Structures are given as structure tokens and as C-alpha cells.
Amino acid sequence: MSKKPSIPKGTRDFNPEEVTRRNYIFNVIKETFSLFGFQPIETPSFENSETLMGKYGEEGDRLIFKILNSGDFLSKVNEKLYSEKDSNKITSKISEKALRYDLTVPFARYVVQHQNEITFPFKRYQIQPVWRADRPQKGRFREFFQCDADVVGSTSLWQEVEFVQLYDAVFNKLGLKDVAIKINNRKVLSGIAETIGAEDRLIDFTVALDKLDKIGEEGVKREMREKGISDEALQKLQPLFSFKGNNEEKLNSLKDLLRGSQMGMKGVKELEFITENIEVLGLQTASLNIDVTLARGLNYYTGAIFEVAAPAEVSMGSIGGGGRYDDLTGIFGLKEMSGVGISFGLDRIYLVLEELNLFPETVSQNSKALFINFGEKEALYAMKAITGLRNAGIKTELYPDATKMGKQMGYADKRNIPFTVLAGEKEMNAQSFTLKNMKSGDQSQVSFTELSQILSE
Amino acid sequence: MSKKPSIPKGTRDFNPEEVTRRNYIFNVIKETFSLFGFQPIETPSFENSETLMGKYGEEGDRLIFKILNSGDFLSKVNEKLYSEKDSNKITSKISEKALRYDLTVPFARYVVQHQNEITFPFKRYQIQPVWRADRPQKGRFREFFQCDADVVGSTSLWQEVEFVQLYDAVFNKLGLKDVAIKINNRKVLSGIAETIGAEDRLIDFTVALDKLDKIGEEGVKREMREKGISDEALQKLQPLFSFKGNNEEKLNSLKDLLRGSQMGMKGVKELEFITENIEVLGLQTASLNIDVTLARGLNYYTGAIFEVAAPAEVSMGSIGGGGRYDDLTGIFGLKEMSGVGISFGLDRIYLVLEELNLFPETVSQNSKALFINFGEKEALYAMKAITGLRNAGIKTELYPDATKMGKQMGYADKRNIPFTVLAGEKEMNAQSFTLKNMKSGDQSQVSFTELSQILSE
């Protein structure tokens, strides 16, 4: 085994700087979740396969990582099935567990399993890795973290209002000003489809509308025509293509367009409640904009749909999203539990903060000083000081070996440790330390008290 | 699917209180690792199978969770092999990835893979889950966290000294006073075996000696005799059975016993360096005791061996352990990299803190106040106050629905939220709030400023 080892494709090692920066983002998100009354839960990395399979569509089933049963797993496969040598059919016989694919299905399972211990409405957050056997590509990994906050057990729209505030609070704390929070409503999309007589083509219709940004009005119309939407229907849609103005103006256009659809008007009312209350409460730096082309996750959202766009100067796509799903726990037999939630895209937020140089310098967990090792007696003298400094909460290290000074200084330099402390016989006799600023090169002889003061600054 | 869902055996869901308490322990450990100059890394949850297989012995190979290849995995199995239907032989053909079994092997892999980016000596810590297909039993899980700190690239014994201080610092911060840190040295055990002429029975000999606590002197002697250790040899061992006194006295006995073994005397010198320097530097509340019966992980340790025992009043066994292994990265082709490290047993520490009632109350991340929801106008009034309080860092929530007051009060009660805030028409007209202490039942009418002051206390 002399070949240099590697890791599976789509996975990553994180070095100290990366871990520290990721934790900085996690901590801001966690603190804000907690500030808004969300409580953390954690679920196992793997679930029983039956909990996950069939919940994410055929594509999802394929992308779920399955864990091989332990022991003589083939003994459970009968001869007839075995002789077919069909990977698909044999999978459920030799694998009973699978890695978490997202946090929503395990959360639904958790709620149903622990329903008697939970006080509803249940506001939970969960920050854990998920795994997908997707083809790895730039920015898409096989192991990545999801950061979700959801409320289950209430249909109140105040929760949507709070999620908008929560996005604003997190991105503001991260120094990411002026993010655009886009909001839409599934009922509005249904209402539009109903109005133009395309209820049965809701998905085709929204998929096409979603591309307005990319392919323009004519492109969207062409695609809709191809999907069988009539010219008459497209005529009715015309207001959507010149859908401009502030939220109030957009709501007025929608009320006009959707006056014939009960469902659509219900969606408009919901959008109105959220945008009006946010208007009154105010946001710190984010903006909230109605965007009727927004359709992410249409399969499961039943009310509000959210998406957060990264600042325009970085082309990164969405850095967060969410929405309401009226039947979160129905898949596990618990009916009438409405849920609403949002999620933060950690990896993209990381890239955005990096690109905009927004990681604070103080994020570093680095040692404040390295004590140079001149030999056994000197090292003990240094360790006494180090012990005292650590007791005062000051991060310091002793270079473990009494090697050449150049090597030790080089270590401090490469590790970006701002100070070195030198204490040989002269300093020991004077009960002092020589403190060297690694940036300026300045040196001064100081007492322990002075050392402690300077390093704690 | 109306059967209540469940999770795989040996795994656990963690509710908000458990997550918060676990994070409290993690944070104390992380802060202390960082204080001592250790830096965090993270590695993927799964590694290429060849990275893990063969590193933990036959038993280990069996207990590693293997991940089934995606797609038509059986197509890679040739007909001849397939026809044998041998689970063992087929595994490596249908599974190329496996879940992390510990943090040490992935760390060794990381060091070798990134050797050109790392500044040695490399002080890293890593806190991540590991997975083992062990038979679940009380306190033994299939998914659990390991918390490891290691230094690689230096043989300096100052690192052993620092690890003793680190154990002392962490347990002291956790309020777990007077833990006993036991220390031994592989070279001392080898020296004893050499002295009694049982070099070739080192494992048998140490396994028997390790049981002194449980089966007593006669039991140990009986087992050693059964393993073929002569009466003459046992005679020479006699000092070990009355091995008492402080570390200095124990070192003197060992020097006497091992004077004929160069290896043994080297181990004694190492023990002496560590215990003497710890004596001078002092510990906060822990004690450091030489224990020649300590033999954990003898297979890989080559120098110091550590174990931390929980306080005597809880029967919990060890809550931490570690040691030096002279050839950490050799398995991946990088020679002469000495490593030394320690580990904290999170699950056991949790149980000990729980049993001794040592979790601080402030660990709770709970909201400070619940605003009662009296309807749309009142809720908006409440949300304005809540927004202001959150901007000041005070955790508060609005009950999302305008349901019966009893239900809302019951929610605050069950969630252990200490205050409720009531604001109806009367309060709105007076620009005030009624604050209710949920414990005492006391109520008072306060301004926003007063509310903010009381809740931030």
C-alpha cells in the first residue's frame, strides 16, 4: 500500500481553516434559529430503508446510498431471485438501511415516532450531513450539510413572516447585505393555471414560467405552446410577462388576473398577509419580493414558496429556500400536520462569503503565541508560563522539540502564529520572557504579567 | 404505511434537551483543544474500502459498515464468483466504500494525503461520528461520536505532559473533579515480560495483569500459570502485586524490578519525565497515577498509555484514553511519523454528568418568553416587540395561532418557558405589556424598555 491514499469522489476533507470558517457559518445560523425559538434535534445517519425509499421519487430512490447488511447477507436471498442476478430486485434483500438523503423525511419520521413526547407546534432545527449518489460536479457533492428550520403543527402565516425575518437576520449577521428573498405561493400558481384553463398542465406550465429569466418572454411562450397551452390562454397570461412594480402593485395585478379563481385569490391573500406585515415590521437589509415565476419544489409545497438569491455581484444561484407543505407527516400515518420550513445552503454561502471576503479575521482559532523550546529546563520554565496563560484562557503552545531555532520560527510563521516567546538562561534568571512580534519583528523583554496582558489583547 | 416508524437498532434520535447537553460537552472539549493549540479537521463519513479494511483486525473488518455500489452493482461480479454465492468474497465487488470506523485511520490517511500542505508537528482534533456493526447493548451504539486530539510528527514527551494537563482542564471545566488519570508505558510492560522471560507471551501476560482489579492476585497468577508462565517468573513478578505508594515510590520499585531490561528502563524514564513534570506544573483537580496493569490498545501503543476513570461514586469504567503509537502513518506508506493522542468518551461523560447532576442550568437554549396570540392586530403588536427583543439578542416567540389562552399557557408551561407576555387592547392603548412569571404567577404591566431589561437578565 504505497500508493498515495485518496477519498471517494464527491467527498471532501476539510482543513483547519475550512472547518473553522464552516463552523462560523453554522454558529451564526444556530444562534439565530435559537433566537427565533427553534430547538435542535438530531437523527441517525442511517434510517431503515423503508423510511426513505419511495419518498423522493424514482430518481431519489436511485440516489440513496444503501448499506450492505452485515454477516452472510446472501443467505437471505432465495435461489430463484439470486439466479436472476437483478441488482434492483436483490437490493432490498441484502440492504436494510440507507444513509439520510435529506433532513425533511427523517424529521417527519421523528415527529410521528415521538408525537406523544412533543409539544406542538414544534419548532425544530437540524444541521446534519446528508448523502446523495449524484454525479459529482462543481459545487455538488455526495456528502454535504443541510441546515433546516421547520415548524410543524400550525397553519399560522405568522410563521412565514418569521422565516422572512430569520433569513434577513442570518444574512445580515454574516455581513451579506441586500439579499433578495423571493416569495411565491403554490395556490397562486394553481390559480393561474386554472384561470388559463391549464389545471392539468400545472407542472409543465410552471416549469416553463420558471425559465422567464433565462429564455425571455418569447422563449417561455414557445415552450408553453409546445406543451399544448393555447394562444388564448397565453393571452390571459400577458400581465405576468410585464409583472413589475413593488409588492403592492404586483398583488393588485394578481387580484385582477385571478379574480375568477378561489384558489388563486386564497394564495394572493396569503402573499398579502406576509408582505404587508413584513412591510410594517421592517427588515434589516434584505428585501422581500413577490416572484410569480418561482416554483421550486412544487411537488410538495402547498402554500408559500421561498428562495433567497445571492447578491447580484456573485453568480451563485440560490443560497436558501423553503416553503409550506400541508401534509408533512402523512407519509408516516399522522394526518393533518401542516409544516413550513426553510433551509440554508451552506456550501454556497461559504463560497459567497469567500468571494466577497466577508469571513471576519477573528474567526481563526489560532494560537496567540509559540514558546520556543531551548531544552528541558527551559521548556519546563516555558510550560509553567503556558499553564498560567491557558488558565487565563490564552491560547499558547510550546514547540515540542528543542530543534534549531530557525525551524521553530518557521513553524510559527507557517502557522500564522502572531507572537513567539523566547526564554533562555538570561530570561530565566530575570524571571522574564522575550516576546517577539512575528509581523513587525519587534522584540521586548517582559514579565509574566505583561506577557499575559499583551497576549490577551 | 400506518405502522409507527422506527429507527435501526443501535442508533438514536436526540431530542432538543439531549442535543443541547451533548453540545455543551462538545464545546468544552473543543475550546480546550483549541486552548492547547489543536486545530480542527474533518474527513468524509465514508472512505474507500481499501483505506479501512485490514486496519482493525479481522473482527474490525467484520464490523465495518459497507456501502452498496450504485446502479447495476451485480454486473461487476463475474459468473464464476457469483455462482459461489459467498457473501465474503462478493463484498469487495459490490461495495467500494465504507463508513468510518474510528477517527485514527482516517487521520493517518489525511496526513499522508495532505503531507505537503501540513506544517509538522501537526496538532489536530477531530469530533465526528463513527459507525460499527457491533451487537448493540447498554451504552454501546452503532453510531457514536469520537472526540480525538493527536499530535503527529514529534517524539517529544512534553506532549504526553500536555495531554495530562488537557484531561485535567476538560474534566475540571465540566465540573467533574478528582478524576484519576492512569498512566502506563508499553516499554515497561515489555520490560517486565523480558525480565520474567515471557517476551513471547506479552499479550497473554498483560491481559492477565489487566484483570488484577477484578480477579485479585491469586486469580491473575492462576491465569498466568495457565498461559505457561513459570512459578519462577511469577516469583519475580511479586513486587507488582504489592505495587503501592505514590508515583515516586512506584518508579523506584520499577527501577529495581527492571534494572536488567534496557527497554524496561527506557519506559521507566519516560514515566518519570511525565510524572515529575506534572508534579512541578501541578494539576487543577485530577490526579495522575502510574498503573502498571493498564494495557488498553496494547496492539498499537508503543510508549505512554493513558486511561481516565470516572469518579468512584459512579460505576462507569473509563471516560477517556489514549497513548503513543510510533508508526501512525506507516500503513499508508509514510514512515517515521510518531503520533500521540487522547480521546474523550462522549456518551459515558454524558451519563456521568447526568448522574452527578452536573449539567449547568444555563445550558438550556430555551426561549425567555412566549407572547400570547390574541388575534391578528394583537399579534402584529407582539411581533413588533418580539422583533425588537430579538435584535437585542433576547430569545422570544409568538404562539402562532390565536387559540384558547389555556392552550397557549400550557404550551409555555410544557416548554419550560419562564415568562409569558400578554398584550390585548388595554396594553396596546397604553403601549405596554403584561408580563407573567410562569413560576411565581406574578404579573405586572411594563413598558417595552422594562420588558427588555427583565428578559435580558
mmCIF file with all atom_site columns, N, CA and C in Angstrom, chain A residues 287-322:
data_model
loop_
_atom_site.group_PDB
_atom_site.id
_atom_site.type_symbol
_atom_site.label_atom_id
_atom_site.label_alt_id
_atom_site.label_comp_id
_atom_site.label_asym_id
_atom_site.label_entity_id
_atom_site.label_seq_id
_atom_site.pdbx_PDB_ins_code
_atom_site.Cartn_x
_atom_site.Cartn_y
_atom_site.Cartn_z
_atom_site.occupancy
_atom_site.B_iso_or_equiv
_atom_site.pdbx_formal_charge
_atom_site.auth_seq_id
_atom_site.auth_comp_id
_atom_site.auth_asym_id
_atom_site.auth_atom_id
_atom_site.pdbx_PDB_model_num
ATOM 1   N N  . SER A 1 287 ? -34.412 42.306 1.128   1.00 0.00 ? 287 SER A N  1
ATOM 2   C CA . SER A 1 287 ? -35.680 42.762 0.563   1.00 0.00 ? 287 SER A CA 1
ATOM 3   C C  . SER A 1 287 ? -36.541 41.537 0.279   1.00 0.00 ? 287 SER A C  1
ATOM 4   N N  . LEU A 1 288 ? -37.853 41.742 0.327   1.00 0.00 ? 288 LEU A N  1
ATOM 5   C CA . LEU A 1 288 ? -38.794 40.650 0.066   1.00 0.00 ? 288 LEU A CA 1
ATOM 6   C C  . LEU A 1 288 ? -39.577 40.989 -1.189  1.00 0.00 ? 288 LEU A C  1
ATOM 7   N N  . ASN A 1 289 ? -39.476 40.138 -2.207  1.00 0.00 ? 289 ASN A N  1
ATOM 8   C CA . ASN A 1 289 ? -40.117 40.442 -3.480  1.00 0.00 ? 289 ASN A CA 1
ATOM 9   C C  . ASN A 1 289 ? -40.976 39.287 -3.979  1.00 0.00 ? 289 ASN A C  1
ATOM 10  N N  . ILE A 1 290 ? -42.202 39.606 -4.333  1.00 0.00 ? 290 ILE A N  1
ATOM 11  C CA . ILE A 1 290 ? -43.073 38.591 -4.936  1.00 0.00 ? 290 ILE A CA 1
ATOM 12  C C  . ILE A 1 290 ? -42.527 38.241 -6.312  1.00 0.00 ? 290 ILE A C  1
ATOM 13  N N  . ASP A 1 291 ? -42.410 36.958 -6.583  1.00 0.00 ? 291 ASP A N  1
ATOM 14  C CA . ASP A 1 291 ? -41.900 36.487 -7.872  1.00 0.00 ? 291 ASP A CA 1
ATOM 15  C C  . ASP A 1 291 ? -42.763 35.311 -8.322  1.00 0.00 ? 291 ASP A C  1
ATOM 16  N N  . VAL A 1 292 ? -43.699 35.586 -9.228  1.00 0.00 ? 292 VAL A N  1
ATOM 17  C CA . VAL A 1 292 ? -44.644 34.524 -9.616  1.00 0.00 ? 292 VAL A CA 1
ATOM 18  C C  . VAL A 1 292 ? -44.011 33.442 -10.473 1.00 0.00 ? 292 VAL A C  1
ATOM 19  N N  . THR A 1 293 ? -42.753 33.637 -10.884 1.00 0.00 ? 293 THR A N  1
ATOM 20  C CA . THR A 1 293 ? -42.107 32.577 -11.662 1.00 0.00 ? 293 THR A CA 1
ATOM 21  C C  . THR A 1 293 ? -41.442 31.543 -10.760 1.00 0.00 ? 293 THR A C  1
ATOM 22  N N  . LEU A 1 294 ? -41.373 31.824 -9.480  1.00 0.00 ? 294 LEU A N  1
ATOM 23  C CA . LEU A 1 294 ? -40.688 30.930 -8.538  1.00 0.00 ? 294 LEU A CA 1
ATOM 24  C C  . LEU A 1 294 ? -41.522 29.666 -8.303  1.00 0.00 ? 294 LEU A C  1
ATOM 25  N N  . ALA A 1 295 ? -40.912 28.502 -8.557  1.00 0.00 ? 295 ALA A N  1
ATOM 26  C CA . ALA A 1 295 ? -41.714 27.273 -8.472  1.00 0.00 ? 295 ALA A CA 1
ATOM 27  C C  . ALA A 1 295 ? -40.984 26.109 -7.818  1.00 0.00 ? 295 ALA A C  1
ATOM 28  N N  . ARG A 1 296 ? -39.852 26.358 -7.163  1.00 0.00 ? 296 ARG A N  1
ATOM 29  C CA . ARG A 1 296 ? -39.025 25.259 -6.645  1.00 0.00 ? 296 ARG A CA 1
ATOM 30  C C  . ARG A 1 296 ? -39.835 24.272 -5.786  1.00 0.00 ? 296 ARG A C  1
ATOM 31  N N  . GLY A 1 297 ? -39.511 23.025 -5.927  1.00 0.00 ? 297 GLY A N  1
ATOM 32  C CA . GLY A 1 297 ? -40.130 22.002 -5.079  1.00 0.00 ? 297 GLY A CA 1
ATOM 33  C C  . GLY A 1 297 ? -41.638 21.980 -5.161  1.00 0.00 ? 297 GLY A C  1
ATOM 34  N N  . LEU A 1 298 ? -42.156 22.296 -6.333  1.00 0.00 ? 298 LEU A N  1
ATOM 35  C CA . LEU A 1 298 ? -43.600 22.408 -6.476  1.00 0.00 ? 298 LEU A CA 1
ATOM 36  C C  . LEU A 1 298 ? -44.320 21.130 -6.057  1.00 0.00 ? 298 LEU A C  1
ATOM 37  N N  . ASN A 1 299 ? -43.661 20.001 -6.229  1.00 0.00 ? 299 ASN A N  1
ATOM 38  C CA . ASN A 1 299 ? -44.296 18.715 -5.919  1.00 0.00 ? 299 ASN A CA 1
ATOM 39  C C  . ASN A 1 299 ? -44.853 18.656 -4.511  1.00 0.00 ? 299 ASN A C  1
ATOM 40  N N  . TYR A 1 300 ? -44.122 19.246 -3.542  1.00 0.00 ? 300 TYR A N  1
ATOM 41  C CA . TYR A 1 300 ? -44.608 19.084 -2.172  1.00 0.00 ? 300 TYR A CA 1
ATOM 42  C C  . TYR A 1 300 ? -45.103 20.373 -1.533  1.00 0.00 ? 300 TYR A C  1
ATOM 43  N N  . TYR A 1 301 ? -44.687 21.554 -2.027  1.00 0.00 ? 301 TYR A N  1
ATOM 44  C CA . TYR A 1 301 ? -45.172 22.779 -1.396  1.00 0.00 ? 301 TYR A CA 1
ATOM 45  C C  . TYR A 1 301 ? -46.641 23.008 -1.724  1.00 0.00 ? 301 TYR A C  1
ATOM 46  N N  . THR A 1 302 ? -47.380 23.486 -0.722  1.00 0.00 ? 302 THR A N  1
ATOM 47  C CA . THR A 1 302 ? -48.815 23.711 -0.908  1.00 0.00 ? 302 THR A CA 1
ATOM 48  C C  . THR A 1 302 ? -49.197 25.165 -0.659  1.00 0.00 ? 302 THR A C  1
ATOM 49  N N  . GLY A 1 303 ? -48.302 25.945 -0.044  1.00 0.00 ? 303 GLY A N  1
ATOM 50  C CA . GLY A 1 303 ? -48.590 27.348 0.222   1.00 0.00 ? 303 GLY A CA 1
ATOM 51  C C  . GLY A 1 303 ? -47.405 28.196 -0.209  1.00 0.00 ? 303 GLY A C  1
ATOM 52  N N  . ALA A 1 304 ? -46.833 28.928 0.758   1.00 0.00 ? 304 ALA A N  1
ATOM 53  C CA . ALA A 1 304 ? -45.713 29.812 0.456   1.00 0.00 ? 304 ALA A CA 1
ATOM 54  C C  . ALA A 1 304 ? -44.527 29.038 -0.129  1.00 0.00 ? 304 ALA A C  1
ATOM 55  N N  . ILE A 1 305 ? -43.820 29.690 -1.046  1.00 0.00 ? 305 ILE A N  1
ATOM 56  C CA . ILE A 1 305 ? -42.566 29.175 -1.594  1.00 0.00 ? 305 ILE A CA 1
ATOM 57  C C  . ILE A 1 305 ? -41.534 30.288 -1.458  1.00 0.00 ? 305 ILE A C  1
ATOM 58  N N  . PHE A 1 306 ? -40.366 29.950 -0.868  1.00 0.00 ? 306 PHE A N  1
ATOM 59  C CA . PHE A 1 306 ? -39.309 30.947 -0.669  1.00 0.00 ? 306 PHE A CA 1
ATOM 60  C C  . PHE A 1 306 ? -38.059 30.585 -1.444  1.00 0.00 ? 306 PHE A C  1
ATOM 61  N N  . GLU A 1 307 ? -37.330 31.593 -1.858  1.00 0.00 ? 307 GLU A N  1
ATOM 62  C CA . GLU A 1 307 ? -35.973 31.358 -2.353  1.00 0.00 ? 307 GLU A CA 1
ATOM 63  C C  . GLU A 1 307 ? -35.160 32.611 -2.084  1.00 0.00 ? 307 GLU A C  1
ATOM 64  N N  . VAL A 1 308 ? -33.894 32.417 -1.687  1.00 0.00 ? 308 VAL A N  1
ATOM 65  C CA . VAL A 1 308 ? -33.022 33.558 -1.441  1.00 0.00 ? 308 VAL A CA 1
ATOM 66  C C  . VAL A 1 308 ? -31.921 33.561 -2.489  1.00 0.00 ? 308 VAL A C  1
ATOM 67  N N  . ALA A 1 309 ? -31.784 34.681 -3.164  1.00 0.00 ? 309 ALA A N  1
ATOM 68  C CA . ALA A 1 309 ? -30.734 34.805 -4.184  1.00 0.00 ? 309 ALA A CA 1
ATOM 69  C C  . ALA A 1 309 ? -29.499 35.444 -3.565  1.00 0.00 ? 309 ALA A C  1
ATOM 70  N N  . ALA A 1 310 ? -28.334 34.950 -3.963  1.00 0.00 ? 310 ALA A N  1
ATOM 71  C CA . ALA A 1 310 ? -27.077 35.570 -3.536  1.00 0.00 ? 310 ALA A CA 1
ATOM 72  C C  . ALA A 1 310 ? -27.004 36.969 -4.135  1.00 0.00 ? 310 ALA A C  1
ATOM 73  N N  . PRO A 1 311 ? -26.184 37.862 -3.534  1.00 0.00 ? 311 PRO A N  1
ATOM 74  C CA . PRO A 1 311 ? -26.044 39.206 -4.101  1.00 0.00 ? 311 PRO A CA 1
ATOM 75  C C  . PRO A 1 311 ? -25.672 39.119 -5.582  1.00 0.00 ? 311 PRO A C  1
ATOM 76  N N  . ALA A 1 312 ? -26.153 40.087 -6.346  1.00 0.00 ? 312 ALA A N  1
ATOM 77  C CA . ALA A 1 312 ? -26.021 40.030 -7.805  1.00 0.00 ? 312 ALA A CA 1
ATOM 78  C C  . ALA A 1 312 ? -24.570 39.932 -8.270  1.00 0.00 ? 312 ALA A C  1
ATOM 79  N N  . GLU A 1 313 ? -23.605 40.517 -7.498  1.00 0.00 ? 313 GLU A N  1
ATOM 80  C CA . GLU A 1 313 ? -22.221 40.534 -7.983  1.00 0.00 ? 313 GLU A CA 1
ATOM 81  C C  . GLU A 1 313 ? -21.560 39.153 -7.992  1.00 0.00 ? 313 GLU A C  1
ATOM 82  N N  . VAL A 1 314 ? -22.127 38.183 -7.269  1.00 0.00 ? 314 VAL A N  1
ATOM 83  C CA . VAL A 1 314 ? -21.601 36.817 -7.385  1.00 0.00 ? 314 VAL A CA 1
ATOM 84  C C  . VAL A 1 314 ? -22.665 35.967 -8.080  1.00 0.00 ? 314 VAL A C  1
ATOM 85  N N  . SER A 1 315 ? -22.269 35.263 -9.109  1.00 0.00 ? 315 SER A N  1
ATOM 86  C CA . SER A 1 315 ? -23.264 34.442 -9.809  1.00 0.00 ? 315 SER A CA 1
ATOM 87  C C  . SER A 1 315 ? -23.289 33.078 -9.144  1.00 0.00 ? 315 SER A C  1
ATOM 88  N N  . MET A 1 316 ? -24.240 32.893 -8.257  1.00 0.00 ? 316 MET A N  1
ATOM 89  C CA . MET A 1 316 ? -24.198 31.701 -7.413  1.00 0.00 ? 316 MET A CA 1
ATOM 90  C C  . MET A 1 316 ? -25.545 30.988 -7.359  1.00 0.00 ? 316 MET A C  1
ATOM 91  N N  . GLY A 1 317 ? -26.589 31.606 -7.880  1.00 0.00 ? 317 GLY A N  1
ATOM 92  C CA . GLY A 1 317 ? -27.892 30.977 -7.754  1.00 0.00 ? 317 GLY A CA 1
ATOM 93  C C  . GLY A 1 317 ? -28.402 31.133 -6.342  1.00 0.00 ? 317 GLY A C  1
ATOM 94  N N  . SER A 1 318 ? -29.309 30.234 -5.921  1.00 0.00 ? 318 SER A N  1
ATOM 95  C CA . SER A 1 318 ? -29.972 30.422 -4.638  1.00 0.00 ? 318 SER A CA 1
ATOM 96  C C  . SER A 1 318 ? -29.106 29.939 -3.487  1.00 0.00 ? 318 SER A C  1
ATOM 97  N N  . ILE A 1 319 ? -29.183 30.648 -2.362  1.00 0.00 ? 319 ILE A N  1
ATOM 98  C CA . ILE A 1 319 ? -28.430 30.276 -1.169  1.00 0.00 ? 319 ILE A CA 1
ATOM 99  C C  . ILE A 1 319 ? -29.371 29.851 -0.041  1.00 0.00 ? 319 ILE A C  1
ATOM 100 N N  . GLY A 1 320 ? -30.646 29.726 -0.367  1.00 0.00 ? 320 GLY A N  1
ATOM 101 C CA . GLY A 1 320 ? -31.602 29.265 0.628   1.00 0.00 ? 320 GLY A CA 1
ATOM 102 C C  . GLY A 1 320 ? -32.959 29.101 -0.030  1.00 0.00 ? 320 GLY A C  1
ATOM 103 N N  . GLY A 1 321 ? -33.813 28.319 0.602   1.00 0.00 ? 321 GLY A N  1
ATOM 104 C CA . GLY A 1 321 ? -35.147 28.153 0.057   1.00 0.00 ? 321 GLY A CA 1
ATOM 105 C C  . GLY A 1 321 ? -36.029 27.400 1.031   1.00 0.00 ? 321 GLY A C  1
ATOM 106 N N  . GLY A 1 322 ? -37.340 27.390 0.731   1.00 0.00 ? 322 GLY A N  1
ATOM 107 C CA . GLY A 1 322 ? -38.237 26.677 1.627   1.00 0.00 ? 322 GLY A CA 1
ATOM 108 C C  . GLY A 1 322 ? -39.668 26.876 1.216   1.00 0.00 ? 322 GLY A C  1
#
